[in-house]
């Protein structure tokens, strides 16, 4: 063994591990969920499509149980749950299905603050002549502008794409009201619930959404598993060739996702209360340590684990490089071939440029403690204050 590695591993002055506060990007797999995934891979490894033997039967019954757990968390019908590799694939299936069943080109209305997985899919459909897009404006808290929604709907829309909660500033949307308004105008609705599930009340019973999108890796399940929940979806009607053959189900991922949903059902509400408190503590602490700190997004209709801030005068890429190895947070905006683009969400909110250039997204999670919050507050404040003093006079703030 390399002595240096051994010595540094056993040194009493080993650096503290970085505090992970980027739970909007992804979550660690909960060890209880990992146990289910490993058991399914090692012991219950049968092919759920091949139910001609006991192994296949057990795998198929694990998939059925996972469907029940997902459906139960959201008040959905069992038969409406379709497992996918994550939210992006679920979005692509849903939009393809809508094109295949309603009309082409499909008239899609999208809020300006949707995730790139929705925007890019719809924009691609538009480029190949399969969709025509219209955009729904938002206000300075990223909340849907009702008059913009109405005027877009009056122009004729087949599918409205909105999220249940925003992945950058955490805004929670009135999806019941949006679905009602859209249906009155004859439009279907796709709800991207990727960031919302388990973290806020979400009941699909009676909601009437045509498509709801979920991902496992945002709720402590492994990456590579998610679901489309839809009462209208059929593989045979999608625009494309998917569905001609049913691939071997990812049984371990599906079972793990199902169990992660069950844990959310059992623990989500209490956990959201705990995280709201910790988030509020972090917000207060940062306010006390950093002058002129801005909190973006709404104060109340906000995801419990979300804190999105700007520190005008301190470019966010420089802050992040100072925090490297100490605190893992992010800008939250899309990454384009390795380069960070300014956030389209903050642009749609019409925030001033210095807010956009200095924005930081913080996402707390299941393993976050009060001690982590304190360490993070001090490190983030120190980084911002350092960067501000080294950039003062360089930047016009
Ligand atoms: N939609 C939202 C709101 C997201 O936050 C994400 C991931 O960050 C996605 C969609 C894409 O999810 P996945 O990684 O499961 O494809």
XYZ file of N, CA and C in Angstrom, residues 246-341:
288
model
N -40.592 -5.014 -24.985
C -40.416 -4.544 -23.608
C -39.072 -5.002 -23.080
N -38.177 -4.030 -22.772
C -36.850 -4.441 -22.292
C -36.944 -5.137 -20.934
N -35.907 -5.894 -20.591
C -35.877 -6.554 -19.278
C -35.930 -5.491 -18.183
N -36.915 -5.563 -17.302
C -37.015 -4.506 -16.283
C -35.805 -4.458 -15.351
N -35.462 -3.227 -14.971
C -34.380 -2.977 -14.022
C -34.941 -3.246 -12.618
N -35.035 -4.551 -12.289
C -35.789 -4.924 -11.086
C -35.192 -4.334 -9.816
N -33.853 -4.328 -9.715
C -33.266 -3.814 -8.468
C -33.562 -2.312 -8.337
N -33.414 -1.579 -9.450
C -33.705 -0.139 -9.423
C -35.167 0.119 -9.112
N -36.043 -0.670 -9.734
C -37.494 -0.491 -9.536
C -37.863 -0.768 -8.073
N -37.347 -1.889 -7.538
C -37.676 -2.237 -6.146
C -37.129 -1.174 -5.192
N -35.907 -0.685 -5.494
C -35.303 0.350 -4.640
C -36.130 1.638 -4.711
N -36.559 2.004 -5.895
C -37.371 3.210 -6.079
C -38.699 3.070 -5.315
N -39.305 1.882 -5.435
C -40.566 1.636 -4.711
C -40.363 1.809 -3.212
N -39.264 1.250 -2.707
C -39.016 1.345 -1.266
C -38.700 2.799 -0.870
N -37.969 3.511 -1.731
C -37.672 4.928 -1.449
C -38.985 5.718 -1.365
N -39.948 5.374 -2.220
C -41.263 6.046 -2.167
C -41.976 5.711 -0.852
N -41.867 4.452 -0.433
C -42.511 4.083 0.829
C -41.895 4.861 1.994
N -40.564 4.993 1.974
C -39.905 5.760 3.048
C -40.372 7.218 3.015
N -40.523 7.774 1.816
C -41.010 9.152 1.693
C -42.416 9.249 2.285
N -43.224 8.213 2.025
C -44.587 8.266 2.546
C -44.581 8.234 4.080
N -43.696 7.396 4.631
C -43.641 7.247 6.092
C -42.963 8.428 6.772
N -41.911 8.961 6.135
C -41.058 9.919 6.836
C -41.033 11.315 6.233
N -41.573 11.453 5.013
C -41.416 12.692 4.249
C -41.923 13.926 4.971
N -43.094 13.803 5.594
C -43.699 14.985 6.208
C -42.849 15.497 7.379
N -42.443 14.561 8.255
C -41.629 14.959 9.411
C -40.279 15.495 8.942
N -39.722 14.833 7.917
C -38.428 15.251 7.396
C -38.514 16.656 6.785
N -39.620 16.929 6.108
C -39.776 18.255 5.508
C -39.848 19.325 6.594
N -40.493 18.998 7.714
C -40.544 19.971 8.839
C -39.142 20.207 9.382
N -38.380 19.114 9.537
C -37.013 19.234 10.072
C -36.150 20.076 9.126
N -36.291 19.818 7.831
C -35.460 20.532 6.867
C -35.852 22.005 6.758
N -37.147 22.291 6.918
C -37.578 23.695 6.890
C -36.866 24.463 8.002
N -36.829 23.845 9.181
C -36.164 24.499 10.329
C -34.685 24.725 10.062
N -34.020 23.669 9.560
C -32.579 23.789 9.294
C -32.317 24.813 8.203
N -33.145 24.795 7.151
C -32.991 25.755 6.050
C -33.149 27.187 6.580
N -34.163 27.381 7.443
C -34.390 28.726 7.979
C -33.208 29.175 8.842
N -32.642 28.214 9.588
C -31.443 28.531 10.402
C -30.294 28.966 9.508
N -30.103 28.209 8.436
C -29.005 28.519 7.514
C -29.220 29.898 6.889
N -30.453 30.165 6.510
C -30.778 31.461 5.896
C -30.477 32.611 6.874
N -30.923 32.424 8.125
C -30.678 33.466 9.143
C -29.195 33.679 9.369
N -28.484 32.544 9.501
C -27.045 32.606 9.779
C -26.317 33.332 8.628
N -26.670 33.008 7.402
C -26.022 33.651 6.253
C -26.345 35.140 6.214
N -27.599 35.474 6.528
C -27.969 36.888 6.584
C -27.104 37.638 7.595
N -26.829 36.958 8.743
C -26.063 37.652 9.782
C -24.577 37.763 9.421
N -24.084 36.872 8.552
C -22.651 36.862 8.245
C -22.287 37.577 6.939
N -23.289 37.773 6.067
C -22.996 38.354 4.742
C -23.882 39.576 4.533
N -23.268 40.723 4.290
C -24.097 41.911 4.095
C -24.699 41.900 2.685
N -25.907 42.409 2.602
C -26.575 42.528 1.291
C -26.906 41.195 0.647
N -27.055 40.146 1.452
C -27.400 38.829 0.894
C -28.853 38.846 0.404
N -29.084 38.270 -0.759
C -30.429 38.232 -1.332
C -30.930 36.793 -1.312
N -32.163 36.587 -0.882
C -32.775 35.255 -1.002
C -33.713 35.297 -2.204
N -33.468 34.424 -3.167
C -34.299 34.401 -4.377
C -35.456 33.422 -4.211
N -36.529 33.679 -4.958
C -37.691 32.787 -4.882
C -38.620 33.206 -3.770
N -39.727 32.480 -3.625
C -40.718 32.885 -2.624
C -40.282 32.510 -1.206
N -40.722 33.276 -0.222
C -40.388 32.972 1.182
C -41.206 31.773 1.668
N -42.474 31.702 1.230
C -43.342 30.658 1.798
C -43.580 29.485 0.847
N -44.131 29.729 -0.344
C -44.428 28.603 -1.253
C -43.126 28.092 -1.856
N -42.318 27.465 -1.002
C -40.952 27.084 -1.397
C -40.667 25.685 -0.872
N -39.921 24.892 -1.625
C -39.548 23.550 -1.166
C -38.819 23.657 0.171
N -39.093 22.722 1.096
C -38.526 22.843 2.440
C -37.001 22.782 2.500
N -36.391 22.108 1.521
C -34.943 21.932 1.597
C -34.196 22.917 0.718
N -34.922 23.887 0.148
C -34.301 24.796 -0.824
C -33.922 26.144 -0.225
N -32.705 26.584 -0.543
C -32.295 27.957 -0.233
C -31.482 28.450 -1.421
N -31.984 29.515 -2.053
C -31.318 30.028 -3.252
C -30.943 31.482 -2.985
N -29.651 31.773 -3.032
C -29.189 33.109 -2.626
C -28.361 33.769 -3.724
N -28.237 35.088 -3.602
C -27.284 35.821 -4.437
C -26.470 36.727 -3.523
N -25.199 36.879 -3.875
C -24.308 37.754 -3.107
C -23.660 38.703 -4.098
N -24.393 39.754 -4.521
C -23.883 40.640 -5.567
C -22.447 41.083 -5.271
N -21.609 41.043 -6.306
C -20.212 41.436 -6.121
C -19.290 40.241 -6.003
N -19.848 39.031 -5.916
C -19.008 37.837 -5.798
C -19.426 36.828 -6.867
N -18.649 36.700 -7.961
C -19.035 35.757 -9.023
C -19.147 34.328 -8.482
N -20.229 33.643 -8.862
C -20.480 32.335 -8.230
C -19.445 31.259 -8.572
N -18.850 31.330 -9.768
C -17.850 30.295 -10.084
C -16.639 30.428 -9.155
N -16.310 31.674 -8.788
C -15.154 31.869 -7.891
C -15.523 31.412 -6.468
N -16.759 31.713 -6.056
C -17.187 31.245 -4.715
C -17.104 29.721 -4.663
N -17.627 29.067 -5.709
C -17.642 27.596 -5.717
C -16.225 27.035 -5.676
N -15.293 27.707 -6.366
C -13.931 27.167 -6.339
C -13.309 27.341 -4.943
N -13.677 28.407 -4.215
C -13.180 28.568 -2.827
C -13.784 27.506 -1.895
N -14.994 27.047 -2.247
C -15.682 26.092 -1.358
C -15.332 24.639 -1.665
N -14.612 24.456 -2.758
C -14.279 23.099 -3.217
C -13.664 22.276 -2.087
N -14.249 21.090 -1.830
C -13.717 20.219 -0.771
C -14.226 20.574 0.615
N -14.905 21.729 0.738
C -15.441 22.105 2.065
C -16.952 21.954 2.083
N -17.598 22.585 1.089
C -19.059 22.520 1.018
C -19.433 22.316 -0.449
N -20.252 21.295 -0.716
C -20.700 21.069 -2.093
C -22.073 21.687 -2.293
N -22.085 22.817 -3.014
C -23.335 23.433 -3.434
C -23.177 23.729 -4.929
N -24.147 24.410 -5.543
C -24.010 24.631 -6.987
C -24.679 25.937 -7.388
N -24.556 26.238 -8.690
C -25.292 27.411 -9.171
C -26.711 26.997 -9.543
N -26.897 25.716 -9.830
C -28.229 25.208 -10.149
C -28.603 25.368 -11.602
N -27.818 26.139 -12.359
C -28.208 26.336 -13.753
C -27.623 25.228 -14.627
N -28.169 25.119 -15.838
C -27.797 23.999 -16.699
C -26.347 24.093 -17.138
N -25.763 22.939 -17.306
C -24.379 22.862 -17.750
C -24.386 22.576 -19.245
N -23.710 23.401 -20.024
C -23.713 23.206 -21.466
C -22.307 22.863 -21.942
N -22.102 21.581 -22.261
C -20.778 21.073 -22.656
C -19.692 21.596 -21.715
N -19.913 21.342 -20.422
C -18.891 21.674 -19.446
C -18.885 23.122 -19.002
N -19.608 23.992 -19.710
C -19.597 25.413 -19.313
C -20.941 25.765 -18.696
N -20.903 26.562 -17.639
C -22.117 26.948 -16.947
C -22.791 28.096 -17.692
N -24.056 27.884 -18.050
C -24.809 28.982 -18.686
C -25.468 29.783 -17.580
